[in-house]
Amino acid sequence: FAKANGGNQVQIYEKSLQTKAIETFEIEQELKSALKREQFKVYYQPQVDQSGKVMGAEALLRWFHPEKGYIPPDVFIPMAEQNDLIIEIGSWLLDTTIKEMALAIQEGNSYELSVNISPRQIVQKDFVEKVLSILKKYNVPANKLTLEITEGIFLKNIHDIRNVMHQLSEKGLKFSIDDFGTGYSSLSYIKSLSIHELKVDRVFVQNITTDPDDVMLVETMLAIANHMHYKVVIEGIETEDQVNFFNKYEGLIFQGYLYCKPCCFNDFIDYLGKQKRD
Ligand code: C2E
Ligand code: MG
Ligand code: MG
Ligand code: MG
């Protein structure tokens, strides 16, 4: 009996693996046409200072598939990063977010914008020209834009990337290290690059009120940032207790569900506007 049962389990296991593979294949195929079928949307998640004032927003890509429903970026971004799709999608996202910012500026609203950039995007030959030409097209000042990159970007082509960061920084753009402390690269990169901001990842924030190891790690990150004159964004703030913990320090920016979940452009502008009236 046990053997028969075991045989069954193996079958179920294999089936689900196969189903998974088919699903992945389908999503990869659909991804190729998602852009021209206008299935992508940009959501914005507000970033606030310690008094709760909205300073800016992070743009987050959303894929709403007509049959499959919402497909999270953690699923499709890695797929898009395996080929040049990420370049097309990334250009579209930059164009859309800068266009929307120009609209907001026209209506008297101002904010800082952070955009996630993949390794494959930043090593394109014309990346610098591309970014600058979009800013120019919509007449948006370069110092409104922060590019979020992850440490993994420095594992390859560090030389080219240093150049790109230097050139764009000269024009007023800022660079943020996303998911700081979760990558595998050595810390030495921070000495020679134009970095303006660190984002403390949610994994260090989740248990900050109970885990002394997280407290030590976060304090170390804050010490590095302070020494290097980097801005610090704390990601994934969900509770008042977490805010109370971080309010022991000064000059931090908060981002998390406690303040606002990522939302469409109009809702973000409403959120900005509500604050103005308070
Ligand atoms: P990320 O850049 O670290 O973005 C932060 C993620 O944390 C977002 O997930 C956001 O919705 C989520 N988050 C924010 N506050 C909270 C909170 O309080 N609690 C919890 N549990 N989660 C919170 P999302 O939107 O699913 O994005 C996941 C990742 O996908 C991003 O991580 C980023 O690496 C990637 N991604 C998203 N949009 C883009 C894009 O346009 N380009 C590229 N290259 N990557 C993107
Ligand atoms: Mg990010
Ligand atoms: Mg992050
Ligand atoms: Mg992340």
Short mmCIF file of C-alpha atoms in Angstrom, two decimals, residues 24-40 63 65 76 79-80 82-86 88-89:
data_model
loop_
_atom_site.label_atom_id
_atom_site.label_comp_id
_atom_site.label_asym_id
_atom_site.label_seq_id
_atom_site.Cartn_x
_atom_site.Cartn_y
_atom_site.Cartn_z
CA THR A 24 6.16 29.56 -17.31
CA PHE A 25 6.40 28.96 -21.06
CA GLU A 26 2.99 30.57 -21.63
CA ILE A 27 3.86 33.61 -19.55
CA GLU A 28 7.14 34.02 -21.44
CA GLN A 29 5.28 33.91 -24.75
CA GLU A 30 2.62 36.38 -23.60
CA LEU A 31 5.27 38.72 -22.22
CA LYS A 32 6.58 39.33 -25.73
CA SER A 33 3.34 41.02 -26.77
CA ALA A 34 2.27 42.53 -23.44
CA LEU A 35 3.77 45.93 -24.22
CA LYS A 36 2.07 46.47 -27.57
CA ARG A 37 -1.18 45.06 -26.17
CA GLU A 38 -0.98 47.79 -23.52
CA GLN A 39 -1.17 45.35 -20.64
CA PHE A 40 1.42 47.19 -18.54
CA TRP A 63 1.18 43.55 -15.63
CA HIS A 65 -3.18 40.00 -18.17
CA PHE A 76 8.03 38.46 -15.18
CA MET A 79 12.04 36.58 -17.61
CA ALA A 80 12.29 39.95 -19.37
CA GLN A 82 16.91 37.18 -19.91
CA ASN A 83 16.56 38.93 -23.25
CA ASP A 84 16.23 42.41 -24.67
CA LEU A 85 12.56 42.69 -23.67
CA ILE A 86 13.69 44.41 -20.47
CA GLU A 88 11.96 47.85 -24.43
CA ILE A 89 9.90 47.64 -21.26
#
